PDB file of C-alpha atoms in Angstrom:
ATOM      1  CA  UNK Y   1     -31.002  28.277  19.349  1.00 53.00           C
ATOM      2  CA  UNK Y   2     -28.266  26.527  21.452  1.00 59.00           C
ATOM      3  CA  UNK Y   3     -25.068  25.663  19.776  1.00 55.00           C
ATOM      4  CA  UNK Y   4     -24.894  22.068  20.843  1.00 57.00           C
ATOM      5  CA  UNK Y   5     -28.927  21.649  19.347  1.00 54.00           C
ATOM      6  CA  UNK Y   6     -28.146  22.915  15.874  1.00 51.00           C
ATOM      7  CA  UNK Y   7     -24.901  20.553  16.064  1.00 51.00           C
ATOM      8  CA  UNK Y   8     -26.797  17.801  16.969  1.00 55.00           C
ATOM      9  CA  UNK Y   9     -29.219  18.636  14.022  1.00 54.00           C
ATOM     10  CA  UNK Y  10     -26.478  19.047  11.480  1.00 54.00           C
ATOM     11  CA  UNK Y  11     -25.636  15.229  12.214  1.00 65.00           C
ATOM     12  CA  UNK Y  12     -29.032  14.362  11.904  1.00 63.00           C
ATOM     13  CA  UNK Y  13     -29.537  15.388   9.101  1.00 55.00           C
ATOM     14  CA  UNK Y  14     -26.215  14.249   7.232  1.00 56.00           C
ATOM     15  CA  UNK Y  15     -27.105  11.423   8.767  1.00 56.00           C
ATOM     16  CA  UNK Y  16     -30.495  10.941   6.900  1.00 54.00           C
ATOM     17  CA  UNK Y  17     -29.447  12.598   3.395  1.00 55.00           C
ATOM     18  CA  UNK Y  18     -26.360   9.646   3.485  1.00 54.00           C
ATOM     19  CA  UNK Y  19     -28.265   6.987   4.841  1.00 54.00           C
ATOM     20  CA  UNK Y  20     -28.418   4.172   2.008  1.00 53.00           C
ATOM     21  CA  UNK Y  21     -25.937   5.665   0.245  1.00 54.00           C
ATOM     22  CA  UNK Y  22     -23.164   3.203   1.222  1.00 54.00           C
ATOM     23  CA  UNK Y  23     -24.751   0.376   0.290  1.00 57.00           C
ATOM     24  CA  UNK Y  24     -23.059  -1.470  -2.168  1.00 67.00           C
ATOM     25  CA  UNK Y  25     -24.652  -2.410  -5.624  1.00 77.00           C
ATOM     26  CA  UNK Y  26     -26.434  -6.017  -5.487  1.00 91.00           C
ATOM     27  CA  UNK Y  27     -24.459  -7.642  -8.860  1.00 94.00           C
ATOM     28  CA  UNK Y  28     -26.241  -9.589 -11.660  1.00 94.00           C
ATOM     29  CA  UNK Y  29     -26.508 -13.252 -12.330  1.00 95.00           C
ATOM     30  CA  UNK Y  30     -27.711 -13.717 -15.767  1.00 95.00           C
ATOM     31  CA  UNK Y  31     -28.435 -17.588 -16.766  1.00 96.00           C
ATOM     32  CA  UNK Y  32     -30.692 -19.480 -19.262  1.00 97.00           C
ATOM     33  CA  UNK Y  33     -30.657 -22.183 -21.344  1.00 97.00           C
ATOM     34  CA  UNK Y  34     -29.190 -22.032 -25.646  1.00 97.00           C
ATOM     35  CA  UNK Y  35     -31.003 -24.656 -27.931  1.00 96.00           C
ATOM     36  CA  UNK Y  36     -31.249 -24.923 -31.524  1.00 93.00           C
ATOM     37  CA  UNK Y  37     -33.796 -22.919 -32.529  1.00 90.00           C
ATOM     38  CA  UNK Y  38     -34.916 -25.790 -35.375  1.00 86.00           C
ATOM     39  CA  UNK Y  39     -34.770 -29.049 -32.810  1.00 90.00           C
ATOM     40  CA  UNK Y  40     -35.042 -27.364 -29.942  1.00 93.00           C
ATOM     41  CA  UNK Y  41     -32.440 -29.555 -28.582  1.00 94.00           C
ATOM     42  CA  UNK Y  42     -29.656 -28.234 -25.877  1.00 96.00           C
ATOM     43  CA  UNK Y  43     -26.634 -27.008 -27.332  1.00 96.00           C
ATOM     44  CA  UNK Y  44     -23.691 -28.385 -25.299  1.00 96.00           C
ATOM     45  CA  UNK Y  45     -20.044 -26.377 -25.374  1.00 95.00           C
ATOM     46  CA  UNK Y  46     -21.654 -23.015 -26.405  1.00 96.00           C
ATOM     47  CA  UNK Y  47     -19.723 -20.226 -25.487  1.00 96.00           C
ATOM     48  CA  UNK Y  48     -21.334 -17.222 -23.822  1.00 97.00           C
ATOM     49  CA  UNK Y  49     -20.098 -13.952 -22.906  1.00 95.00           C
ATOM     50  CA  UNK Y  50     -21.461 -10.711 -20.920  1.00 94.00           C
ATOM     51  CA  UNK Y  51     -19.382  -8.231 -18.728  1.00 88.00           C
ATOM     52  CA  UNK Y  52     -15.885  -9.596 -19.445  1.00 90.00           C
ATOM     53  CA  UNK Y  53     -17.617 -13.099 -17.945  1.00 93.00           C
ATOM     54  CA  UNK Y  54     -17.360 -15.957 -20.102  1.00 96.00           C
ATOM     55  CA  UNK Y  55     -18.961 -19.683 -19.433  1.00 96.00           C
ATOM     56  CA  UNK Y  56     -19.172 -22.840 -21.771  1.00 96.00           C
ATOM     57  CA  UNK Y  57     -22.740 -24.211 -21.748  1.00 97.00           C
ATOM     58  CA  UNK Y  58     -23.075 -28.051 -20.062  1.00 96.00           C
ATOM     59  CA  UNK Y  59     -24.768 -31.186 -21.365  1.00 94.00           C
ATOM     60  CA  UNK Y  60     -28.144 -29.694 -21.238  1.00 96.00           C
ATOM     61  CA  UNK Y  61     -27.281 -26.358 -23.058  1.00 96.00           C
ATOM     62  CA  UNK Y  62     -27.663 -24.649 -19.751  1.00 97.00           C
ATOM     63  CA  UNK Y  63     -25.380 -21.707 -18.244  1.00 97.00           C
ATOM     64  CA  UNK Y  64     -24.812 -18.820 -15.813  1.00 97.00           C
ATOM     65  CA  UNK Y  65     -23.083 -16.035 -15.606  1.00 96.00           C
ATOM     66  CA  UNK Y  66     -22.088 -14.653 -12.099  1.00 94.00           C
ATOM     67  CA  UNK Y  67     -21.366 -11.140 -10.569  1.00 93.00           C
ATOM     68  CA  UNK Y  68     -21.627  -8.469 -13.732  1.00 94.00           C
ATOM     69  CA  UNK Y  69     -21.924  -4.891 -13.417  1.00 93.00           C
ATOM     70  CA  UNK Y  70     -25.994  -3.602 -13.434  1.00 93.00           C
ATOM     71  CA  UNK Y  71     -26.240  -1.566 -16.615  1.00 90.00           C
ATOM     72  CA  UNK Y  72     -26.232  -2.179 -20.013  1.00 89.00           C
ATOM     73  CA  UNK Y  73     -23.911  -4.556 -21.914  1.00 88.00           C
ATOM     74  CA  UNK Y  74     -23.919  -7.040 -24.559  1.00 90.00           C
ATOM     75  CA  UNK Y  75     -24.688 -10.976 -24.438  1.00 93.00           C
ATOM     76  CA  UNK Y  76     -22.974 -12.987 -27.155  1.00 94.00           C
ATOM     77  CA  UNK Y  77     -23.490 -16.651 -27.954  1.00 96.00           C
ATOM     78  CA  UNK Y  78     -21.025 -18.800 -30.183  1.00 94.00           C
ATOM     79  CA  UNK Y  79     -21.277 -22.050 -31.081  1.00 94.00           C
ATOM     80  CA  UNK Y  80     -19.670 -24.507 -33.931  1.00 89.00           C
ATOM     81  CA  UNK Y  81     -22.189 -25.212 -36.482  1.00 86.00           C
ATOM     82  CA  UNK Y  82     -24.505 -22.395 -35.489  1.00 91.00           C
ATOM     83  CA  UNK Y  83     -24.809 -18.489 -36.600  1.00 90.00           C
ATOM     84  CA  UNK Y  84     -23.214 -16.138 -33.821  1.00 90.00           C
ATOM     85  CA  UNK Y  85     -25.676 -14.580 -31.637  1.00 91.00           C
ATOM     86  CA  UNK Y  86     -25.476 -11.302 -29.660  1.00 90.00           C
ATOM     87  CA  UNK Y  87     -28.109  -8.792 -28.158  1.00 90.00           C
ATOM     88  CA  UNK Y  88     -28.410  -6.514 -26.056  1.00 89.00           C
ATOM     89  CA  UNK Y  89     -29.185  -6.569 -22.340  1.00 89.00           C
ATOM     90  CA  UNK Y  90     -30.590  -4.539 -19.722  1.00 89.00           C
ATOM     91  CA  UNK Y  91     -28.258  -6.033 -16.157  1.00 89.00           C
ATOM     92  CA  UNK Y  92     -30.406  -5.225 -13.253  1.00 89.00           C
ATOM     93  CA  UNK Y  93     -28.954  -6.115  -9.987  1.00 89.00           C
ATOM     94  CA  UNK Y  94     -30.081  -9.690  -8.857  1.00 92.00           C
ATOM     95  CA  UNK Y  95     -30.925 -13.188 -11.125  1.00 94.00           C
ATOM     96  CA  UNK Y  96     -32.243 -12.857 -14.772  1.00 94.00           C
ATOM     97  CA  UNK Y  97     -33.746 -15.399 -16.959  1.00 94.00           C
ATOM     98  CA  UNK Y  98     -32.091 -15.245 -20.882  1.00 94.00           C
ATOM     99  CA  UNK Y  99     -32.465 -18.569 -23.058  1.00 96.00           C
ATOM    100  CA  UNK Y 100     -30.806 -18.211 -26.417  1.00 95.00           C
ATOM    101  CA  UNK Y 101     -32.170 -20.403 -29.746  1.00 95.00           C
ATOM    102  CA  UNK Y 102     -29.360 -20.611 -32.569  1.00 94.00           C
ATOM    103  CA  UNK Y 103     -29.949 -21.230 -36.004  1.00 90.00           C
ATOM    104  CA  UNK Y 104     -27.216 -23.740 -37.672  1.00 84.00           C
ATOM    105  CA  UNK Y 105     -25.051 -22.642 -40.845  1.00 70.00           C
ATOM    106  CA  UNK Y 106     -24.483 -24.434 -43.707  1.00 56.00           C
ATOM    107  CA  UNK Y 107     -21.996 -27.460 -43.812  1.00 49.00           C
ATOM    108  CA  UNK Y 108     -19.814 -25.291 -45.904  1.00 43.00           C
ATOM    109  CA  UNK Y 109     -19.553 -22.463 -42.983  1.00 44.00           C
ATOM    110  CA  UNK Y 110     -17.956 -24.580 -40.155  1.00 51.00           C
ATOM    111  CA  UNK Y 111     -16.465 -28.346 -40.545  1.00 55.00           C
ATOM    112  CA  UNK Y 112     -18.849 -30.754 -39.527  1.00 58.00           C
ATOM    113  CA  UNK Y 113     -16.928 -31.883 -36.105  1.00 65.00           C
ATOM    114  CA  UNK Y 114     -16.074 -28.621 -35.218  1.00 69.00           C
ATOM    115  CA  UNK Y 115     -18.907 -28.337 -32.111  1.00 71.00           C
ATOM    116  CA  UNK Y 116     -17.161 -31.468 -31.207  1.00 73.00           C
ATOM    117  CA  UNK Y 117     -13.799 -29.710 -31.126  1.00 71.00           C
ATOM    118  CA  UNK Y 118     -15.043 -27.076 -28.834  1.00 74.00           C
ATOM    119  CA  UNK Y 119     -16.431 -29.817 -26.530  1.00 75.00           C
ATOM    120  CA  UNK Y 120     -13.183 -31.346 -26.160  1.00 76.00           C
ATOM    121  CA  UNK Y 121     -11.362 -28.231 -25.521  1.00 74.00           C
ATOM    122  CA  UNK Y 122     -14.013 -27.644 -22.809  1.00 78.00           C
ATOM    123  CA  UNK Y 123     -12.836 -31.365 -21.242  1.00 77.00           C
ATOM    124  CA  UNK Y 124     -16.670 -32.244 -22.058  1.00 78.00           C
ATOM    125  CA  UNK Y 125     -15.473 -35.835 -22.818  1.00 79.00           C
ATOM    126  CA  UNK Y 126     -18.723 -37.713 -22.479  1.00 83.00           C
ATOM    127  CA  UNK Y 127     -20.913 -34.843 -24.481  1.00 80.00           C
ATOM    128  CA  UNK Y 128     -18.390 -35.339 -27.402  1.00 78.00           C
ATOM    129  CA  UNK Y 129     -18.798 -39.015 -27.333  1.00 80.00           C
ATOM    130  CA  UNK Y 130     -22.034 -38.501 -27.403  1.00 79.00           C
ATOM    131  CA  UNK Y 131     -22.135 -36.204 -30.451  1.00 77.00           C
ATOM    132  CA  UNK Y 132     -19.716 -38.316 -32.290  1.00 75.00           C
ATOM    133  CA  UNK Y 133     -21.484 -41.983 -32.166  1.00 77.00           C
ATOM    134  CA  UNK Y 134     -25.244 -39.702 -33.092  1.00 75.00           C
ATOM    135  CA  UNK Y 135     -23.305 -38.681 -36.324  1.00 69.00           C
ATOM    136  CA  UNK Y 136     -21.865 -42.247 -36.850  1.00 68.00           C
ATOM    137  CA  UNK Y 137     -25.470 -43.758 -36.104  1.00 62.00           C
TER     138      UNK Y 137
END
């Protein structure tokens, strides 16, 4: 066998065994919707966190969390008024569905406007007005 042929098939076959190899690892989008799990109504300013990402959830409880690390991690939900959630999750590379239903805590757990609180932190202005006149109706 000729030097230059068994060169030639060296490279092709480095070539082959590395092929794919360099592609870079598609990143996770994780999103959903968190409701009360008793009205099933959104739950506006929740806080949700997964692969040192955090979001605040909008108007209609809704939220997304871009570019994690595939693998596995944790997914924790906080809310005023409601029990902490957390479970775990499988991150696969690409979008995943994950809607969250809290259960409220007693009146004696958090203050009663404390959801509201959050919601103004979050410069939600029109969801806390919104909360405030349905507890004043």
């Amino acid at each position: 066998m000729n030097l230059s042929l068994l060169v030639s098939l060296v490279i092709i076959v480095a070539a082959l065994a590395t092929a794919g190899c360099d592609q870079p690892t598609q990143l996770a989008t994780v999103a959903g919707v968190i409701t009360d799990a008793g009205t099933g109504r959104p739950v506006p300013g929740a806080s949700v966190l997964s692969g040192g990402r955090e979001t605040i959830t909008n108007g209609d409880g809704q939220y997304a969390l871009q570019d994690l690390q595939p693998g596995t991690g944790t997914l924790s939900v906080e809310a005023e008024g409601y029990a902490s959630f957390s479970t775990a999750v499988v991150l696969k590379g690409g979008p995943q569905r994950l809607d969250v239903k809290l259960t409220t805590e007693g009146p004696e757990a958090r203050g009663r406007f404390g959801y509201i609180d959050k919601l103004i932190e979050a410069r939600q202005w029109i969801m806390a007005e919104d909360q405030l006149l349905a507890i004043i109706e």
